[in-house]
CSV table of C-alpha atoms and ligand atoms in Angstrom, one decimal:
chain,number,residue,atom,x,y,z
A,1,UNK,CA,-12.4,-0.4,18.1
A,2,UNK,CA,-13.2,-4.0,17.2
A,3,UNK,CA,-10.0,-5.4,18.7
A,4,UNK,CA,-11.7,-7.9,21.1
A,5,UNK,CA,-10.3,-10.7,23.1
A,6,UNK,CA,-11.2,-14.2,22.0
A,7,UNK,CA,-11.7,-17.3,24.1
A,8,UNK,CA,-8.0,-18.0,24.2
A,9,UNK,CA,-7.2,-14.4,25.3
A,10,UNK,CA,-5.6,-13.2,22.1
A,11,UNK,CA,-6.8,-10.1,20.5
A,12,UNK,CA,-7.9,-10.1,16.9
A,13,UNK,CA,-4.9,-8.0,15.9
A,14,UNK,CA,-2.5,-10.2,17.9
A,15,UNK,CA,-3.9,-13.3,16.1
A,16,UNK,CA,-3.4,-11.6,12.7
A,17,UNK,CA,0.1,-10.6,13.5
A,18,UNK,CA,1.0,-14.1,14.6
A,19,UNK,CA,-0.4,-15.5,11.4
A,20,UNK,CA,1.5,-13.0,9.2
A,21,UNK,CA,4.7,-13.8,11.0
A,22,UNK,CA,4.2,-17.5,10.3
A,23,UNK,CA,3.7,-16.7,6.7
A,24,UNK,CA,7.0,-14.9,6.4
A,25,UNK,CA,6.4,-11.3,7.4
A,26,UNK,CA,9.1,-11.2,10.0
A,27,UNK,CA,10.4,-7.6,10.1
A,28,UNK,CA,9.5,-6.5,13.6
A,29,UNK,CA,9.0,-2.8,12.5
A,30,UNK,CA,6.6,-3.9,9.8
A,31,UNK,CA,4.7,-6.2,12.2
A,32,UNK,CA,4.5,-3.4,14.7
A,33,UNK,CA,3.2,-0.9,12.2
A,34,UNK,CA,0.5,-3.4,11.1
A,35,UNK,CA,-0.5,-4.1,14.7
A,36,UNK,CA,-0.8,-0.4,15.5
A,37,UNK,CA,-2.9,0.4,12.5
A,38,UNK,CA,-6.6,-0.1,13.3
A,39,UNK,CA,-7.8,-1.9,10.2
A,40,UNK,CA,-11.4,-1.7,11.4
A,41,UNK,CA,-11.3,2.0,10.7
A,42,UNK,CA,-10.5,1.4,7.1
A,43,UNK,CA,-13.2,-1.4,6.5
A,44,UNK,CA,-16.8,-0.5,5.7
A,45,UNK,CA,-19.5,-1.0,8.4
A,46,UNK,CA,-20.8,-4.1,6.7
A,47,UNK,CA,-17.5,-6.0,7.0
A,48,UNK,CA,-16.6,-4.8,10.5
A,49,UNK,CA,-16.6,-8.3,11.9
A,50,UNK,CA,-14.0,-9.4,9.3
A,51,UNK,CA,-11.7,-6.4,9.8
A,52,UNK,CA,-8.9,-8.4,11.3
A,53,UNK,CA,-9.2,-11.3,9.0
A,54,UNK,CA,-6.3,-11.9,6.6
A,55,UNK,CA,-8.4,-11.2,3.5
A,56,UNK,CA,-9.0,-8.4,1.0
A,57,UNK,CA,-12.5,-6.8,1.6
A,58,UNK,CA,-14.7,-4.6,-0.6
A,59,UNK,CA,-14.6,-0.8,-0.2
A,60,UNK,CA,-16.5,2.0,-2.0
A,61,UNK,CA,-16.2,2.5,-5.8
A,62,UNK,CA,-15.9,-1.2,-6.5
A,63,UNK,CA,-12.4,-1.3,-5.1
A,64,UNK,CA,-10.8,-3.4,-2.3
A,65,UNK,CA,-8.7,-2.9,0.8
A,66,UNK,CA,-5.7,-5.1,0.4
A,67,UNK,CA,-5.1,-8.4,2.3
A,68,UNK,CA,-2.9,-7.7,5.4
A,69,UNK,CA,-0.4,-10.4,4.4
A,70,UNK,CA,0.1,-8.7,1.1
A,71,UNK,CA,0.4,-5.3,2.7
A,72,UNK,CA,3.0,-6.8,5.1
A,73,UNK,CA,4.9,-8.5,2.4
A,74,UNK,CA,5.1,-5.5,0.1
A,75,UNK,CA,6.0,-3.2,2.9
A,76,UNK,CA,8.8,-5.6,4.0
A,77,UNK,CA,10.1,-6.0,0.5
A,78,UNK,CA,10.6,-2.2,0.3
A,79,UNK,CA,13.2,-2.3,3.1
A,80,UNK,CA,12.1,1.1,4.4
A,81,UNK,CA,14.3,3.5,6.4
A,82,UNK,CA,12.9,6.2,8.7
A,83,UNK,CA,14.2,9.0,6.4
A,84,UNK,CA,12.6,7.7,3.2
A,85,UNK,CA,10.1,9.6,1.0
A,86,UNK,CA,7.7,7.0,-0.5
A,87,UNK,CA,5.3,7.3,-3.4
A,88,UNK,CA,2.2,5.1,-3.3
A,89,UNK,CA,-0.1,4.7,-6.3
A,90,UNK,CA,-3.7,3.7,-5.4
A,91,UNK,CA,-4.6,5.1,-1.9
A,92,UNK,CA,-7.9,3.1,-1.8
A,93,UNK,CA,-9.0,3.0,1.8
A,94,UNK,CA,-5.7,4.5,3.0
A,95,UNK,CA,-4.8,1.4,5.0
A,96,UNK,CA,-1.5,0.7,3.3
A,97,UNK,CA,-0.8,4.5,3.4
A,98,UNK,CA,-1.3,4.5,7.2
A,99,UNK,CA,1.0,1.5,7.6
A,100,UNK,CA,3.7,3.2,5.6
A,101,UNK,CA,3.3,6.5,7.5
A,102,UNK,CA,4.5,4.8,10.7
A,103,UNK,CA,7.7,3.7,9.0
A,104,UNK,CA,9.0,6.6,6.9
A,105,UNK,CA,9.4,10.4,6.8
A,106,UNK,CA,6.8,11.2,4.1
A,107,UNK,CA,4.3,9.2,2.1
A,108,UNK,CA,3.0,10.7,-1.2
A,109,UNK,CA,-0.2,9.0,-2.3
A,110,UNK,CA,-2.3,9.2,-5.5
A,111,UNK,CA,-5.8,8.0,-6.0
A,112,UNK,CA,-8.1,8.3,-9.1
A,113,UNK,CA,-11.4,8.2,-7.2
A,114,UNK,CA,-12.2,11.4,-5.4
A,115,UNK,CA,-14.6,9.7,-3.0
A,116,UNK,CA,-12.0,7.2,-1.9
A,117,UNK,CA,-9.3,9.8,-1.5
A,118,UNK,CA,-11.4,12.1,0.7
A,119,UNK,CA,-12.6,9.2,2.8
A,120,UNK,CA,-9.0,8.0,3.2
A,121,UNK,CA,-7.8,11.6,4.1
A,122,UNK,CA,-10.5,11.8,6.8
A,123,UNK,CA,-9.4,8.5,8.3
A,124,UNK,CA,-5.7,9.5,8.3
A,125,UNK,CA,-6.7,12.8,10.0
A,126,UNK,CA,-8.7,10.9,12.6
A,127,UNK,CA,-5.5,8.9,13.4
A,128,UNK,CA,-3.6,12.2,13.6
A,129,UNK,CA,-1.3,11.1,10.7
A,130,UNK,CA,0.7,14.2,9.7
A,131,UNK,CA,3.3,12.9,7.2
A,132,UNK,CA,1.0,11.9,4.3
A,133,UNK,CA,0.6,14.2,1.3
A,134,UNK,CA,-2.2,13.0,-0.9
A,135,UNK,CA,-3.4,13.9,-4.4
A,136,UNK,CA,-6.3,13.1,-6.7
A,137,UNK,CA,-5.2,12.0,-10.2
A,138,UNK,CA,-3.7,9.3,-12.4
A,139,UNK,CA,-0.7,7.7,-10.8
A,140,UNK,CA,0.6,6.3,-14.0
A,141,UNK,CA,2.6,9.5,-14.5
A,142,UNK,CA,3.9,9.4,-10.9
A,143,UNK,CA,4.3,12.7,-9.1
A,144,UNK,CA,7.0,14.6,-11.1
A,145,UNK,CA,6.9,17.7,-8.8
A,146,UNK,CA,7.9,15.6,-5.8
A,147,UNK,CA,10.2,13.1,-7.5
A,148,UNK,CA,12.6,11.4,-7.1
A,149,UNK,CA,11.5,8.9,-4.4
A,150,UNK,CA,13.4,6.5,-2.3
A,151,UNK,CA,10.7,3.9,-2.6
A,152,UNK,CA,7.6,3.4,-4.8
A,153,UNK,CA,4.6,1.1,-4.1
A,154,UNK,CA,1.9,0.4,-6.6
A,155,UNK,CA,-1.2,-1.2,-5.0
A,156,UNK,CA,-3.1,-2.0,-8.3
A,157,UNK,CA,-2.1,-4.4,-11.1
A,158,UNK,CA,-0.3,-2.9,-14.0
A,159,UNK,CA,0.1,-4.5,-17.5
A,160,UNK,CA,3.6,-3.1,-17.6
A,161,UNK,CA,5.8,-1.1,-15.3
A,162,UNK,CA,5.0,2.6,-16.0
A,163,UNK,CA,8.2,4.2,-17.3
A,164,UNK,CA,7.5,7.4,-15.4
A,165,UNK,CA,7.7,5.4,-12.1
A,166,UNK,CA,11.1,3.9,-13.0
A,167,UNK,CA,12.3,7.4,-13.9
A,168,UNK,CA,11.1,8.8,-10.6
A,169,UNK,CA,12.9,6.1,-8.5
A,170,UNK,CA,16.2,7.3,-6.9
A,171,UNK,CA,19.5,5.4,-7.4
A,172,UNK,CA,19.5,2.6,-4.7
A,173,UNK,CA,15.7,2.8,-4.8
A,174,UNK,CA,13.2,0.0,-4.7
A,175,UNK,CA,9.7,-0.4,-6.1
A,176,UNK,CA,7.1,-3.1,-5.6
A,177,UNK,CA,4.4,-3.4,-8.3
A,178,UNK,CA,2.0,-6.2,-9.4
A,179,UNK,CA,2.4,-6.8,-13.1
A,180,UNK,CA,0.3,-8.9,-15.4
A,181,UNK,CA,-2.6,-9.0,-17.9
A,182,UNK,CA,-5.9,-7.4,-16.8
A,183,UNK,CA,-8.3,-9.8,-15.0
A,184,UNK,CA,-5.6,-12.4,-14.4
A,185,UNK,CA,-3.2,-13.2,-11.6
A,186,UNK,CA,-0.3,-10.8,-11.6
A,187,UNK,CA,3.3,-11.3,-10.5
A,188,UNK,CA,4.4,-9.0,-7.6
A,189,UNK,CA,7.6,-7.6,-9.0
A,190,UNK,CA,10.5,-6.0,-7.1
A,191,UNK,CA,12.2,-3.4,-9.2
A,192,UNK,CA,15.6,-2.2,-7.9
A,193,UNK,CA,17.8,0.6,-9.2
A,194,UNK,CA,21.5,0.4,-8.3
A,195,UNK,CA,23.8,3.3,-7.5
A,196,UNK,CA,24.7,3.7,-11.2
A,197,UNK,CA,21.0,3.7,-12.2
A,198,UNK,CA,20.9,0.2,-13.6
A,199,UNK,CA,17.4,-1.3,-13.2
A,200,UNK,CA,16.7,-5.0,-12.3
A,201,UNK,CA,13.4,-6.8,-12.0
A,202,UNK,CA,12.6,-9.8,-9.9
A,203,UNK,CA,9.4,-11.8,-9.4
A,204,UNK,CA,8.4,-12.1,-5.8
A,205,UNK,CA,5.1,-14.1,-5.9
A,206,UNK,CA,1.8,-14.3,-7.7
A,207,UNK,CA,-0.8,-11.8,-6.4
A,208,UNK,CA,-4.3,-10.7,-7.4
A,209,UNK,CA,-4.9,-6.9,-7.5
A,210,UNK,CA,-7.6,-4.7,-9.0
A,211,UNK,CA,-6.3,-3.3,-12.3
A,212,UNK,CA,-4.2,-0.1,-12.4
A,213,UNK,CA,-6.1,2.0,-15.0
A,214,UNK,CA,-3.7,2.8,-17.7
A,215,UNK,CA,-3.5,5.1,-20.8
A,216,UNK,CA,-5.1,8.3,-19.7
A,217,UNK,CA,-7.2,6.9,-17.0
A,218,UNK,CA,-9.8,9.5,-16.1
A,219,UNK,CA,-9.8,10.6,-12.5
A,220,UNK,CA,-13.3,9.8,-11.2
A,221,UNK,CA,-15.7,11.0,-8.5
B,1,LIG,N1,-3.8,0.1,-0.9
B,1,LIG,C1,-5.2,0.2,-0.9
B,1,LIG,C2,-5.8,-0.8,-1.9
B,1,LIG,C3,-6.2,-0.1,-3.1
B,1,LIG,S1,-7.1,-0.9,-4.4
B,1,LIG,C4,-5.8,-0.2,0.5
B,1,LIG,O1,-5.0,-0.7,1.3
B,1,LIG,O2,-6.9,0.1,0.7
B,1,LIG,C5,-6.3,-0.1,-5.7
B,1,LIG,C6,-6.6,1.4,-5.8
B,1,LIG,O3,-5.9,1.9,-6.9
B,1,LIG,C7,-8.1,1.7,-6.1
B,1,LIG,O4,-8.5,2.6,-5.1
B,1,LIG,C8,-8.0,2.3,-7.5
B,1,LIG,O5,-9.0,3.3,-7.6
B,1,LIG,C9,-6.6,2.9,-7.5
B,1,LIG,N2,-6.1,3.1,-8.9
B,1,LIG,C10,-6.3,2.3,-10.0
B,1,LIG,N3,-5.7,2.9,-11.1
B,1,LIG,C11,-5.2,4.1,-10.7
B,1,LIG,C12,-4.4,5.1,-11.3
B,1,LIG,N4,-4.1,5.0,-12.6
B,1,LIG,N5,-4.0,6.2,-10.6
B,1,LIG,C13,-4.3,6.3,-9.2
B,1,LIG,N6,-5.0,5.3,-8.6
B,1,LIG,C14,-5.4,4.2,-9.3
């Protein structure tokens, strides 16, 4: 693993965690999950030296692995409990999936590139992660057979919140999703459903994600 000690004795991962904490990711369980997830495993060979930098990096199929700060912030906003079943749309490298898997009972994750999905599955297997159920397909429709979910996280930018995802959120559920026009900055939105099923939306912060393909997005190799 590329977690090496620098001149001042801090490891790359410890340095990253300190930086995330200073930026407002303060939940100790979330910080712990981030520290224990070897990001270098999820980053392509070419970018190994930057694996513990706080930046998004390119992965296969023209997609990106999310910035650790954003992964931390979204994970924290979900207010996860150990018994939760979480739906993730956009597996990508599987990095966010691995972080979630340390915090909840089950993670259901959907990806529309077969290549990315099988690479992510191999990484999760290598880490001996056993509570992730993954599927190839279009996440816009959610995962009706496994619904409802305690929490939902969308890691691609949507032009609007897919109605199926709202429907598949349990009462007292929370969803985080970047929403905005394609090829522009999105707003990270927190969607909450109260015990009587009433839905509220709140803006959290501006973010920049790869677009969520909508309207019959074809699953791809
Ligand atoms: N969380 C990932 C980042 C993924 S980037 C990580 O940490 O690595 C966004 C991912 O969403 C891409 O892999 C993209 O292929 C996927 N995606 C986009 N639209 C989708 C859709 N409609 N259904 C499922 N996955 C989708």
